[in-house]
Amino acid sequence: MNYETIIVEKKEKVILFTLNRPDQLNALNSKLIDELGDGLTNAELDENIGAMVITGNAKAFAAGADIKEMKDKTFATAYMENFISKWEAITSCRKPIIAAVAGFALGGGCELAMMCDFILAGESAKFGQPEIKLGIIPGAGGTQRLTRFISKPKAMEMVLTGRMMDADEAEKSGLVSRVLKDEDLVSEAIKTAQSIANLSLPSVFLAKDSVNYSYESSLSQGVEYERKLFHSTFSLEDQKEGMEAFIEKRKPNFKNR
Ligand code: CAA
């Protein structure tokens, strides 16, 4: 399918989604969200794909929800269409998604990055939730995910002031997993995604599920849940292959079974 607002490229077992509204700093309008949702669904269904990367361009990952598109909404229209709810579809993907962020990741852009499984940041990355300056508040999980990722005091400061955080501060705060040179960002994100895609996909799904469960459970419930999933991995052919390959000092040949 031809998309207008995203570019989709297949890189071996990885799909690279490039947000593509550069003249609007990749502002997230409804078309882009629909197209990204469609692309992610296709990648989920494609047996040859094991992971995804979402990126933007050198100036912006995404500068937020499209202010021009939403400015005339009323409470009734926003509420009745359940505005923004579609975005959450990203979080139901089972295959890992890496956000590769350079430039601005603001408002909905920061929220989109946080919906991914982890964020790799280029040195130029700037994160922020500036909605308060527009007379609104974050609406795609910013107050919830940022608070869980970087602690309440920092999240509160960012949400109440709209202050931006650079890549270095974002790494120190735990928002991003690694900071890379801008020129290496996308290639390193694809390499990382490729390394995940070459593992046993059922185990990758279980690992992702288990880490995500830690946000929804108490510690003892989470540990119990993890243990059960761990037990279930012994039903996989890939578990036998992984352990035999280790003992035989060779690379495993996972079959996703
Ligand atoms: N929506 C719509 N258009 C946007 C946009 C956005 N979020 N962000 C930037 N643009 C557009 C600008 O209007 C401009 O378009 P025109 O050339 O047609 O005027 C173009 O992108 C370039 O932007 P600037 O000229 O402003 O670029 P700059 O380098 O001077 O500033 C910036 C960059 C600081 C990121 C500034 O663009 C900015 O503050 N953008 C808005 C950031 C923001 O408030 N985001 C939150 C949106 S609300 C939200 O996301 C709600 C939610 O939680 C879901």
PDB file of C-alpha atoms and ligand atoms in Angstrom:
ATOM      1  CA  MET A   1       0.000   0.000   0.000  1.00  0.00           C
ATOM      2  CA  ASN A   2       1.169   3.519  -0.804  1.00  0.00           C
ATOM      3  CA  TYR A   3       1.159   5.859   2.152  1.00  0.00           C
ATOM      4  CA  GLU A   4       1.257   9.668   2.097  1.00  0.00           C
ATOM      5  CA  THR A   5       2.528  10.409   5.575  1.00  0.00           C
ATOM      6  CA  ILE A   6       4.904   7.546   6.355  1.00  0.00           C
ATOM      7  CA  ILE A   7       7.608   5.678   4.445  1.00  0.00           C
ATOM      8  CA  VAL A   8       7.754   1.929   5.022  1.00  0.00           C
ATOM      9  CA  GLU A   9      10.936   0.004   4.251  1.00  0.00           C
ATOM     10  CA  LYS A  10      11.702  -3.656   4.789  1.00  0.00           C
ATOM     11  CA  LYS A  11      15.223  -4.349   6.089  1.00  0.00           C
ATOM     12  CA  GLU A  12      15.584  -8.131   6.263  1.00  0.00           C
ATOM     13  CA  LYS A  13      13.444  -9.083   9.288  1.00  0.00           C
ATOM     14  CA  VAL A  14      12.756  -5.497  10.338  1.00  0.00           C
ATOM     15  CA  ILE A  15      10.277  -2.869   9.145  1.00  0.00           C
ATOM     16  CA  LEU A  16      11.442   0.736   9.319  1.00  0.00           C
ATOM     17  CA  PHE A  17       8.647   3.316   9.543  1.00  0.00           C
ATOM     18  CA  THR A  18       9.773   6.867   8.794  1.00  0.00           C
ATOM     19  CA  LEU A  19       7.256   9.552   9.749  1.00  0.00           C
ATOM     20  CA  ASN A  20       7.088  11.773   6.704  1.00  0.00           C
ATOM     21  CA  ARG A  21       5.520  15.187   7.147  1.00  0.00           C
ATOM     22  CA  PRO A  22       8.824  17.083   7.331  1.00  0.00           C
ATOM     23  CA  ASP A  23       7.392  20.540   6.545  1.00  0.00           C
ATOM     24  CA  GLN A  24       5.076  20.168   9.575  1.00  0.00           C
ATOM     25  CA  LEU A  25       7.781  18.636  11.834  1.00  0.00           C
ATOM     26  CA  ASN A  26       5.925  15.313  11.530  1.00  0.00           C
ATOM     27  CA  ALA A  27       2.900  16.658  13.403  1.00  0.00           C
ATOM     28  CA  LEU A  28       0.705  13.637  14.018  1.00  0.00           C
ATOM     29  CA  ASN A  29      -2.543  14.124  12.114  1.00  0.00           C
ATOM     30  CA  SER A  30      -5.291  11.536  11.810  1.00  0.00           C
ATOM     31  CA  LYS A  31      -4.052  10.332   8.413  1.00  0.00           C
ATOM     32  CA  LEU A  32      -0.592   9.633   9.812  1.00  0.00           C
ATOM     33  CA  ILE A  33      -2.002   7.767  12.796  1.00  0.00           C
ATOM     34  CA  ASP A  34      -4.253   5.698  10.487  1.00  0.00           C
ATOM     35  CA  GLU A  35      -1.399   4.922   8.108  1.00  0.00           C
ATOM     36  CA  LEU A  36       0.993   4.037  10.913  1.00  0.00           C
ATOM     37  CA  GLY A  37      -1.680   1.809  12.471  1.00  0.00           C
ATOM     38  CA  ASP A  38      -2.205   0.078   9.133  1.00  0.00           C
ATOM     39  CA  GLY A  39       1.540  -0.377   8.616  1.00  0.00           C
ATOM     40  CA  LEU A  40       2.014  -1.798  12.101  1.00  0.00           C
ATOM     41  CA  THR A  41      -0.888  -4.226  11.607  1.00  0.00           C
ATOM     42  CA  ASN A  42       0.661  -5.480   8.363  1.00  0.00           C
ATOM     43  CA  ALA A  43       4.051  -5.879  10.048  1.00  0.00           C
ATOM     44  CA  GLU A  44       2.422  -7.800  12.900  1.00  0.00           C
ATOM     45  CA  LEU A  45       0.843 -10.196  10.392  1.00  0.00           C
ATOM     46  CA  ASP A  46       4.012 -10.676   8.324  1.00  0.00           C
ATOM     47  CA  GLU A  47       5.691 -13.895   9.469  1.00  0.00           C
ATOM     48  CA  ASN A  48       9.037 -12.746   8.111  1.00  0.00           C
ATOM     49  CA  ILE A  49       9.130  -9.660  10.322  1.00  0.00           C
ATOM     50  CA  GLY A  50      10.380  -9.837  13.906  1.00  0.00           C
ATOM     51  CA  ALA A  51      10.680  -6.214  15.013  1.00  0.00           C
ATOM     52  CA  MET A  52       9.951  -2.637  13.952  1.00  0.00           C
ATOM     53  CA  VAL A  53      11.624   0.758  14.165  1.00  0.00           C
ATOM     54  CA  ILE A  54       9.783   4.086  14.109  1.00  0.00           C
ATOM     55  CA  THR A  55      11.818   7.168  13.292  1.00  0.00           C
ATOM     56  CA  GLY A  56      11.404  10.722  12.022  1.00  0.00           C
ATOM     57  CA  ASN A  57      13.998  13.020  10.492  1.00  0.00           C
ATOM     58  CA  ALA A  58      16.984  15.042  11.724  1.00  0.00           C
ATOM     59  CA  LYS A  59      14.822  17.981  12.912  1.00  0.00           C
ATOM     60  CA  ALA A  60      11.862  16.133  14.379  1.00  0.00           C
ATOM     61  CA  PHE A  61      10.743  12.702  15.429  1.00  0.00           C
ATOM     62  CA  ALA A  62       7.331  14.364  15.827  1.00  0.00           C
ATOM     63  CA  ALA A  63       6.399  17.781  17.250  1.00  0.00           C
ATOM     64  CA  GLY A  64       3.115  16.528  18.667  1.00  0.00           C
ATOM     65  CA  ALA A  65      -0.467  16.001  17.667  1.00  0.00           C
ATOM     66  CA  ASP A  66      -1.435  18.243  14.749  1.00  0.00           C
ATOM     67  CA  ILE A  67      -2.517  21.497  16.386  1.00  0.00           C
ATOM     68  CA  LYS A  68      -4.010  22.827  13.145  1.00  0.00           C
ATOM     69  CA  GLU A  69      -6.187  19.750  12.762  1.00  0.00           C
ATOM     70  CA  MET A  70      -7.444  19.695  16.348  1.00  0.00           C
ATOM     71  CA  LYS A  71      -7.817  23.387  17.170  1.00  0.00           C
ATOM     72  CA  ASP A  72     -11.538  23.593  16.311  1.00  0.00           C
ATOM     73  CA  LYS A  73     -12.598  20.468  18.166  1.00  0.00           C
ATOM     74  CA  THR A  74     -15.168  20.882  20.920  1.00  0.00           C
ATOM     75  CA  PHE A  75     -15.506  18.792  24.034  1.00  0.00           C
ATOM     76  CA  ALA A  76     -18.402  16.974  22.383  1.00  0.00           C
ATOM     77  CA  THR A  77     -16.515  16.104  19.169  1.00  0.00           C
ATOM     78  CA  ALA A  78     -13.340  15.099  21.020  1.00  0.00           C
ATOM     79  CA  TYR A  79     -15.289  13.001  23.488  1.00  0.00           C
ATOM     80  CA  MET A  80     -17.713  11.416  21.048  1.00  0.00           C
ATOM     81  CA  GLU A  81     -14.986  10.339  18.598  1.00  0.00           C
ATOM     82  CA  ASN A  82     -12.810   9.289  21.579  1.00  0.00           C
ATOM     83  CA  PHE A  83     -10.032  11.435  20.101  1.00  0.00           C
ATOM     84  CA  ILE A  84      -6.521   9.936  20.518  1.00  0.00           C
ATOM     85  CA  SER A  85      -7.819   6.511  21.599  1.00  0.00           C
ATOM     86  CA  LYS A  86      -6.701   5.043  18.246  1.00  0.00           C
ATOM     87  CA  TRP A  87      -3.081   5.815  19.103  1.00  0.00           C
ATOM     88  CA  GLU A  88      -3.122   3.170  21.826  1.00  0.00           C
ATOM     89  CA  ALA A  89      -3.255   0.486  19.093  1.00  0.00           C
ATOM     90  CA  ILE A  90       0.535   0.845  18.965  1.00  0.00           C
ATOM     91  CA  THR A  91       0.801  -0.571  22.464  1.00  0.00           C
ATOM     92  CA  SER A  92      -1.071  -3.732  21.515  1.00  0.00           C
ATOM     93  CA  CYS A  93       1.589  -4.809  18.994  1.00  0.00           C
ATOM     94  CA  ARG A  94       3.271  -7.977  20.161  1.00  0.00           C
ATOM     95  CA  LYS A  95       6.400  -7.522  18.073  1.00  0.00           C
ATOM     96  CA  PRO A  96       8.966  -5.175  19.625  1.00  0.00           C
ATOM     97  CA  ILE A  97       8.980  -1.583  18.400  1.00  0.00           C
ATOM     98  CA  ILE A  98      11.984   0.698  18.864  1.00  0.00           C
ATOM     99  CA  ALA A  99      11.621   4.490  18.658  1.00  0.00           C
ATOM    100  CA  ALA A 100      14.703   6.078  17.069  1.00  0.00           C
ATOM    101  CA  VAL A 101      14.402   9.730  18.080  1.00  0.00           C
ATOM    102  CA  ALA A 102      16.381  12.675  16.718  1.00  0.00           C
ATOM    103  CA  GLY A 103      15.244  16.279  17.054  1.00  0.00           C
ATOM    104  CA  PHE A 104      11.922  17.202  18.627  1.00  0.00           C
ATOM    105  CA  ALA A 105       9.766  14.580  20.328  1.00  0.00           C
ATOM    106  CA  LEU A 106       7.130  16.840  21.832  1.00  0.00           C
ATOM    107  CA  GLY A 107       3.629  16.293  23.140  1.00  0.00           C
ATOM    108  CA  GLY A 108       2.131  13.431  21.156  1.00  0.00           C
ATOM    109  CA  GLY A 109       5.596  12.855  19.638  1.00  0.00           C
ATOM    110  CA  CYS A 110       7.073  12.142  23.064  1.00  0.00           C
ATOM    111  CA  GLU A 111       4.006  10.038  23.871  1.00  0.00           C
ATOM    112  CA  LEU A 112       4.330   8.044  20.645  1.00  0.00           C
ATOM    113  CA  ALA A 113       8.000   7.361  21.450  1.00  0.00           C
ATOM    114  CA  MET A 114       7.024   6.234  24.967  1.00  0.00           C
ATOM    115  CA  MET A 115       4.418   3.833  23.532  1.00  0.00           C
ATOM    116  CA  CYS A 116       7.272   2.022  21.789  1.00  0.00           C
ATOM    117  CA  ASP A 117       9.164  -0.664  23.708  1.00  0.00           C
ATOM    118  CA  PHE A 118      12.260   1.452  24.146  1.00  0.00           C
ATOM    119  CA  ILE A 119      13.736   4.672  22.864  1.00  0.00           C
ATOM    120  CA  LEU A 120      17.147   5.111  21.265  1.00  0.00           C
ATOM    121  CA  ALA A 121      17.974   8.805  21.104  1.00  0.00           C
ATOM    122  CA  GLY A 122      20.269  10.754  18.810  1.00  0.00           C
ATOM    123  CA  GLU A 123      22.333  13.468  20.478  1.00  0.00           C
ATOM    124  CA  SER A 124      19.979  16.111  19.049  1.00  0.00           C
ATOM    125  CA  ALA A 125      16.851  14.607  20.625  1.00  0.00           C
ATOM    126  CA  LYS A 126      14.643  16.908  22.692  1.00  0.00           C
ATOM    127  CA  PHE A 127      11.750  15.517  24.678  1.00  0.00           C
ATOM    128  CA  GLY A 128       8.905  17.487  26.176  1.00  0.00           C
ATOM    129  CA  GLN A 129       5.222  17.672  27.016  1.00  0.00           C
ATOM    130  CA  PRO A 130       4.461  21.304  26.123  1.00  0.00           C
ATOM    131  CA  GLU A 131       0.659  20.886  25.964  1.00  0.00           C
ATOM    132  CA  ILE A 132       0.162  23.127  29.006  1.00  0.00           C
ATOM    133  CA  LYS A 133       1.404  26.061  26.915  1.00  0.00           C
ATOM    134  CA  LEU A 134      -1.501  25.460  24.520  1.00  0.00           C
ATOM    135  CA  GLY A 135      -4.079  25.468  27.294  1.00  0.00           C
ATOM    136  CA  ILE A 136      -4.475  21.681  27.253  1.00  0.00           C
ATOM    137  CA  ILE A 137      -2.832  18.707  28.951  1.00  0.00           C
ATOM    138  CA  PRO A 138      -1.162  15.615  27.427  1.00  0.00           C
ATOM    139  CA  GLY A 139      -3.736  13.214  26.025  1.00  0.00           C
ATOM    140  CA  ALA A 140      -1.813  10.208  24.710  1.00  0.00           C
ATOM    141  CA  GLY A 141      -0.415   8.904  27.974  1.00  0.00           C
ATOM    142  CA  GLY A 142       2.161  11.617  28.740  1.00  0.00           C
ATOM    143  CA  THR A 143       1.175  12.199  32.348  1.00  0.00           C
ATOM    144  CA  GLN A 144       1.081   8.443  32.975  1.00  0.00           C
ATOM    145  CA  ARG A 145       4.040   6.984  31.091  1.00  0.00           C
ATOM    146  CA  LEU A 146       6.456   9.857  31.737  1.00  0.00           C
ATOM    147  CA  THR A 147       5.686   9.657  35.466  1.00  0.00           C
ATOM    148  CA  ARG A 148       6.397   5.944  35.515  1.00  0.00           C
ATOM    149  CA  PHE A 149       9.561   6.251  33.392  1.00  0.00           C
ATOM    150  CA  ILE A 150      11.337   9.269  34.904  1.00  0.00           C
ATOM    151  CA  SER A 151       9.812   9.734  38.381  1.00  0.00           C
ATOM    152  CA  LYS A 152       7.016  11.978  39.566  1.00  0.00           C
ATOM    153  CA  PRO A 153       9.002  15.144  40.375  1.00  0.00           C
ATOM    154  CA  LYS A 154      10.638  15.333  36.956  1.00  0.00           C
ATOM    155  CA  ALA A 155       7.458  14.372  35.092  1.00  0.00           C
ATOM    156  CA  MET A 156       5.463  16.923  37.080  1.00  0.00           C
ATOM    157  CA  GLU A 157       7.975  19.658  36.291  1.00  0.00           C
ATOM    158  CA  MET A 158       7.925  18.825  32.589  1.00  0.00           C
ATOM    159  CA  VAL A 159       4.141  18.579  32.364  1.00  0.00           C
ATOM    160  CA  LEU A 160       3.541  21.767  34.367  1.00  0.00           C
ATOM    161  CA  THR A 161       6.185  23.901  32.649  1.00  0.00           C
ATOM    162  CA  GLY A 162       6.513  22.355  29.189  1.00  0.00           C
ATOM    163  CA  ARG A 163      10.302  22.373  29.612  1.00  0.00           C
ATOM    164  CA  MET A 164      12.249  20.268  27.128  1.00  0.00           C
ATOM    165  CA  MET A 165      14.797  17.646  28.150  1.00  0.00           C
ATOM    166  CA  ASP A 166      17.856  16.950  26.003  1.00  0.00           C
ATOM    167  CA  ALA A 167      19.137  13.487  25.133  1.00  0.00           C
ATOM    168  CA  ASP A 168      21.707  13.430  27.904  1.00  0.00           C
ATOM    169  CA  GLU A 169      19.152  14.320  30.596  1.00  0.00           C
ATOM    170  CA  ALA A 170      16.665  11.862  29.074  1.00  0.00           C
ATOM    171  CA  GLU A 171      19.219   9.052  29.354  1.00  0.00           C
ATOM    172  CA  LYS A 172      20.144   9.955  32.931  1.00  0.00           C
ATOM    173  CA  SER A 173      16.428  10.062  33.822  1.00  0.00           C
ATOM    174  CA  GLY A 174      15.695   6.651  32.342  1.00  0.00           C
ATOM    175  CA  LEU A 175      13.511   7.856  29.476  1.00  0.00           C
ATOM    176  CA  VAL A 176      15.834   6.543  26.779  1.00  0.00           C
ATOM    177  CA  SER A 177      17.895   3.394  26.799  1.00  0.00           C
ATOM    178  CA  ARG A 178      20.906   4.771  24.895  1.00  0.00           C
ATOM    179  CA  VAL A 179      22.161   7.960  23.265  1.00  0.00           C
ATOM    180  CA  LEU A 180      23.866   7.615  19.902  1.00  0.00           C
ATOM    181  CA  LYS A 181      25.479   9.956  17.417  1.00  0.00           C
ATOM    182  CA  ASP A 182      22.712  11.320  15.171  1.00  0.00           C
ATOM    183  CA  GLU A 183      24.359   9.854  12.080  1.00  0.00           C
ATOM    184  CA  ASP A 184      24.405   6.356  13.634  1.00  0.00           C
ATOM    185  CA  LEU A 185      20.903   6.468  15.132  1.00  0.00           C
ATOM    186  CA  VAL A 186      18.783   4.760  12.487  1.00  0.00           C
ATOM    187  CA  SER A 187      21.385   2.190  11.455  1.00  0.00           C
ATOM    188  CA  GLU A 188      21.987   1.252  15.102  1.00  0.00           C
ATOM    189  CA  ALA A 189      18.222   1.054  15.747  1.00  0.00           C
ATOM    190  CA  ILE A 190      17.808  -1.266  12.743  1.00  0.00           C
ATOM    191  CA  LYS A 191      20.789  -3.348  13.882  1.00  0.00           C
ATOM    192  CA  THR A 192      19.279  -3.644  17.361  1.00  0.00           C
ATOM    193  CA  ALA A 193      15.862  -4.543  15.925  1.00  0.00           C
ATOM    194  CA  GLN A 194      17.525  -7.083  13.625  1.00  0.00           C
ATOM    195  CA  SER A 195      19.282  -8.736  16.565  1.00  0.00           C
ATOM    196  CA  ILE A 196      15.907  -9.100  18.337  1.00  0.00           C
ATOM    197  CA  ALA A 197      14.208 -10.368  15.148  1.00  0.00           C
ATOM    198  CA  ASN A 198      16.802 -13.153  14.881  1.00  0.00           C
ATOM    199  CA  LEU A 199      15.890 -14.544  18.321  1.00  0.00           C
ATOM    200  CA  SER A 200      13.055 -16.934  19.121  1.00  0.00           C
ATOM    201  CA  LEU A 201       9.958 -14.837  18.469  1.00  0.00           C
ATOM    202  CA  PRO A 202       7.692 -16.627  20.982  1.00  0.00           C
ATOM    203  CA  SER A 203      10.305 -15.972  23.692  1.00  0.00           C
ATOM    204  CA  VAL A 204      10.598 -12.345  22.591  1.00  0.00           C
ATOM    205  CA  PHE A 205       6.810 -11.952  22.866  1.00  0.00           C
ATOM    206  CA  LEU A 206       6.829 -13.538  26.328  1.00  0.00           C
ATOM    207  CA  ALA A 207       9.713 -11.342  27.487  1.00  0.00           C
ATOM    208  CA  LYS A 208       7.980  -8.180  26.264  1.00  0.00           C
ATOM    209  CA  ASP A 209       4.709  -9.270  27.843  1.00  0.00           C
ATOM    210  CA  SER A 210       6.416  -9.974  31.156  1.00  0.00           C
ATOM    211  CA  VAL A 211       8.271  -6.634  31.327  1.00  0.00           C
ATOM    212  CA  ASN A 212       5.051  -4.772  30.444  1.00  0.00           C
ATOM    213  CA  TYR A 213       3.158  -6.693  33.131  1.00  0.00           C
ATOM    214  CA  SER A 214       5.421  -5.115  35.746  1.00  0.00           C
ATOM    215  CA  TYR A 215       3.495  -1.860  35.198  1.00  0.00           C
ATOM    216  CA  GLU A 216       0.154  -3.529  35.800  1.00  0.00           C
ATOM    217  CA  SER A 217       0.892  -5.700  38.840  1.00  0.00           C
ATOM    218  CA  SER A 218       2.326  -5.817  42.334  1.00  0.00           C
ATOM    219  CA  LEU A 219       5.895  -7.182  42.618  1.00  0.00           C
ATOM    220  CA  SER A 220       4.798 -10.583  43.908  1.00  0.00           C
ATOM    221  CA  GLN A 221       2.106 -10.930  41.213  1.00  0.00           C
ATOM    222  CA  GLY A 222       4.628  -9.891  38.570  1.00  0.00           C
ATOM    223  CA  VAL A 223       7.281 -12.336  39.754  1.00  0.00           C
ATOM    224  CA  GLU A 224       4.692 -15.126  39.810  1.00  0.00           C
ATOM    225  CA  TYR A 225       3.531 -14.192  36.300  1.00  0.00           C
ATOM    226  CA  GLU A 226       7.129 -14.143  35.034  1.00  0.00           C
ATOM    227  CA  ARG A 227       7.833 -17.549  36.567  1.00  0.00           C
ATOM    228  CA  LYS A 228       4.829 -19.097  34.814  1.00  0.00           C
ATOM    229  CA  LEU A 229       5.867 -17.617  31.475  1.00  0.00           C
ATOM    230  CA  PHE A 230       9.416 -18.851  32.116  1.00  0.00           C
ATOM    231  CA  HIS A 231       8.061 -22.375  32.755  1.00  0.00           C
ATOM    232  CA  SER A 232       6.096 -22.164  29.504  1.00  0.00           C
ATOM    233  CA  THR A 233       9.269 -21.515  27.485  1.00  0.00           C
ATOM    234  CA  PHE A 234      10.293 -25.143  28.187  1.00  0.00           C
ATOM    235  CA  SER A 235       7.499 -26.179  25.826  1.00  0.00           C
ATOM    236  CA  LEU A 236       9.266 -24.463  22.915  1.00  0.00           C
ATOM    237  CA  GLU A 237      11.480 -26.280  20.413  1.00  0.00           C
ATOM    238  CA  ASP A 238      13.483 -23.052  20.423  1.00  0.00           C
ATOM    239  CA  GLN A 239      14.357 -23.577  24.106  1.00  0.00           C
ATOM    240  CA  LYS A 240      15.878 -26.970  23.280  1.00  0.00           C
ATOM    241  CA  GLU A 241      17.687 -25.505  20.272  1.00  0.00           C
ATOM    242  CA  GLY A 242      18.968 -22.492  22.237  1.00  0.00           C
ATOM    243  CA  MET A 243      20.403 -24.598  25.031  1.00  0.00           C
ATOM    244  CA  GLU A 244      21.812 -27.304  22.727  1.00  0.00           C
ATOM    245  CA  ALA A 245      23.470 -24.639  20.581  1.00  0.00           C
ATOM    246  CA  PHE A 246      25.059 -23.136  23.698  1.00  0.00           C
ATOM    247  CA  ILE A 247      26.470 -26.520  24.773  1.00  0.00           C
ATOM    248  CA  GLU A 248      27.646 -27.349  21.242  1.00  0.00           C
ATOM    249  CA  LYS A 249      29.252 -23.873  20.970  1.00  0.00           C
ATOM    250  CA  ARG A 250      27.352 -22.901  17.806  1.00  0.00           C
ATOM    251  CA  LYS A 251      24.768 -20.306  16.809  1.00  0.00           C
ATOM    252  CA  PRO A 252      21.176 -21.344  17.502  1.00  0.00           C
ATOM    253  CA  ASN A 253      18.811 -21.832  14.593  1.00  0.00           C
ATOM    254  CA  PHE A 254      15.493 -20.648  16.010  1.00  0.00           C
ATOM    255  CA  LYS A 255      12.331 -21.690  14.203  1.00  0.00           C
ATOM    256  CA  ASN A 256       9.791 -19.694  16.220  1.00  0.00           C
ATOM    257  CA  ARG A 257       8.229 -22.894  17.502  1.00  0.00           C
TER     258      ARG A 257
HETATM  259  N1  CAA B   1       0.993  20.720  14.918  1.00  0.00           N
HETATM  260  C1  CAA B   1       0.846  21.322  13.729  1.00  0.00           C
HETATM  261  N2  CAA B   1       1.850  21.936  13.094  1.00  0.00           N
HETATM  262  C2  CAA B   1       3.046  21.975  13.702  1.00  0.00           C
HETATM  263  C3  CAA B   1       3.274  21.380  14.944  1.00  0.00           C
HETATM  264  C4  CAA B   1       2.186  20.719  15.566  1.00  0.00           C
HETATM  265  N3  CAA B   1       2.290  20.069  16.746  1.00  0.00           N
HETATM  266  N4  CAA B   1       4.564  21.574  15.316  1.00  0.00           N
HETATM  267  C5  CAA B   1       5.129  22.267  14.305  1.00  0.00           C
HETATM  268  N5  CAA B   1       4.221  22.505  13.321  1.00  0.00           N
HETATM  269  C6  CAA B   1       4.410  23.226  12.067  1.00  0.00           C
HETATM  270  C7  CAA B   1       4.471  24.731  12.271  1.00  0.00           C
HETATM  271  O1  CAA B   1       3.174  25.283  12.372  1.00  0.00           O
HETATM  272  C8  CAA B   1       5.192  25.141  10.995  1.00  0.00           C
HETATM  273  O2  CAA B   1       4.277  25.078   9.933  1.00  0.00           O
HETATM  274  P1  CAA B   1       4.129  26.318   8.878  1.00  0.00           P
HETATM  275  O3  CAA B   1       5.475  26.399   8.209  1.00  0.00           O
HETATM  276  O4  CAA B   1       3.044  25.858   7.984  1.00  0.00           O
HETATM  277  O5  CAA B   1       3.833  27.526   9.704  1.00  0.00           O
HETATM  278  C9  CAA B   1       6.191  24.013  10.779  1.00  0.00           C
HETATM  279  O6  CAA B   1       5.673  22.879  11.518  1.00  0.00           O
HETATM  280  C10 CAA B   1       7.576  24.333  11.323  1.00  0.00           C
HETATM  281  O7  CAA B   1       7.438  24.676  12.686  1.00  0.00           O
HETATM  282  P2  CAA B   1       8.088  25.999  13.335  1.00  0.00           P
HETATM  283  O8  CAA B   1       8.180  27.077  12.308  1.00  0.00           O
HETATM  284  O9  CAA B   1       7.325  26.313  14.576  1.00  0.00           O
HETATM  285  O10 CAA B   1       9.544  25.457  13.655  1.00  0.00           O
HETATM  286  P3  CAA B   1      10.550  26.014  14.772  1.00  0.00           P
HETATM  287  O11 CAA B   1      11.853  25.341  14.505  1.00  0.00           O
HETATM  288  O12 CAA B   1      10.527  27.489  14.842  1.00  0.00           O
HETATM  289  O13 CAA B   1       9.955  25.474  16.177  1.00  0.00           O
HETATM  290  C11 CAA B   1       9.002  23.790  17.649  1.00  0.00           C
HETATM  291  C12 CAA B   1       9.942  24.087  16.443  1.00  0.00           C
HETATM  292  C13 CAA B   1       9.611  24.390  18.922  1.00  0.00           C
HETATM  293  C14 CAA B   1       8.911  22.280  17.763  1.00  0.00           C
HETATM  294  C15 CAA B   1       7.620  24.427  17.379  1.00  0.00           C
HETATM  295  O14 CAA B   1       7.183  24.032  16.081  1.00  0.00           O
HETATM  296  C16 CAA B   1       6.561  23.986  18.352  1.00  0.00           C
HETATM  297  O15 CAA B   1       6.527  24.465  19.466  1.00  0.00           O
HETATM  298  N6  CAA B   1       5.653  23.074  17.916  1.00  0.00           N
HETATM  299  C17 CAA B   1       4.506  22.671  18.700  1.00  0.00           C
HETATM  300  C18 CAA B   1       4.916  21.708  19.814  1.00  0.00           C
HETATM  301  C19 CAA B   1       3.710  21.353  20.650  1.00  0.00           C
HETATM  302  O16 CAA B   1       3.095  22.181  21.285  1.00  0.00           O
HETATM  303  N7  CAA B   1       3.354  20.064  20.656  1.00  0.00           N
HETATM  304  C20 CAA B   1       2.224  19.549  21.416  1.00  0.00           C
HETATM  305  C21 CAA B   1       1.021  19.454  20.521  1.00  0.00           C
HETATM  306  S1  CAA B   1      -0.461  19.022  21.420  1.00  0.00           S
HETATM  307  C22 CAA B   1      -0.386  17.335  21.647  1.00  0.00           C
HETATM  308  O17 CAA B   1       0.529  16.673  21.207  1.00  0.00           O
HETATM  309  C23 CAA B   1      -1.563  16.727  22.400  1.00  0.00           C
HETATM  310  C24 CAA B   1      -1.384  15.314  22.813  1.00  0.00           C
HETATM  311  O18 CAA B   1      -0.897  15.019  23.872  1.00  0.00           O
HETATM  312  C25 CAA B   1      -1.857  14.219  21.987  1.00  0.00           C
END
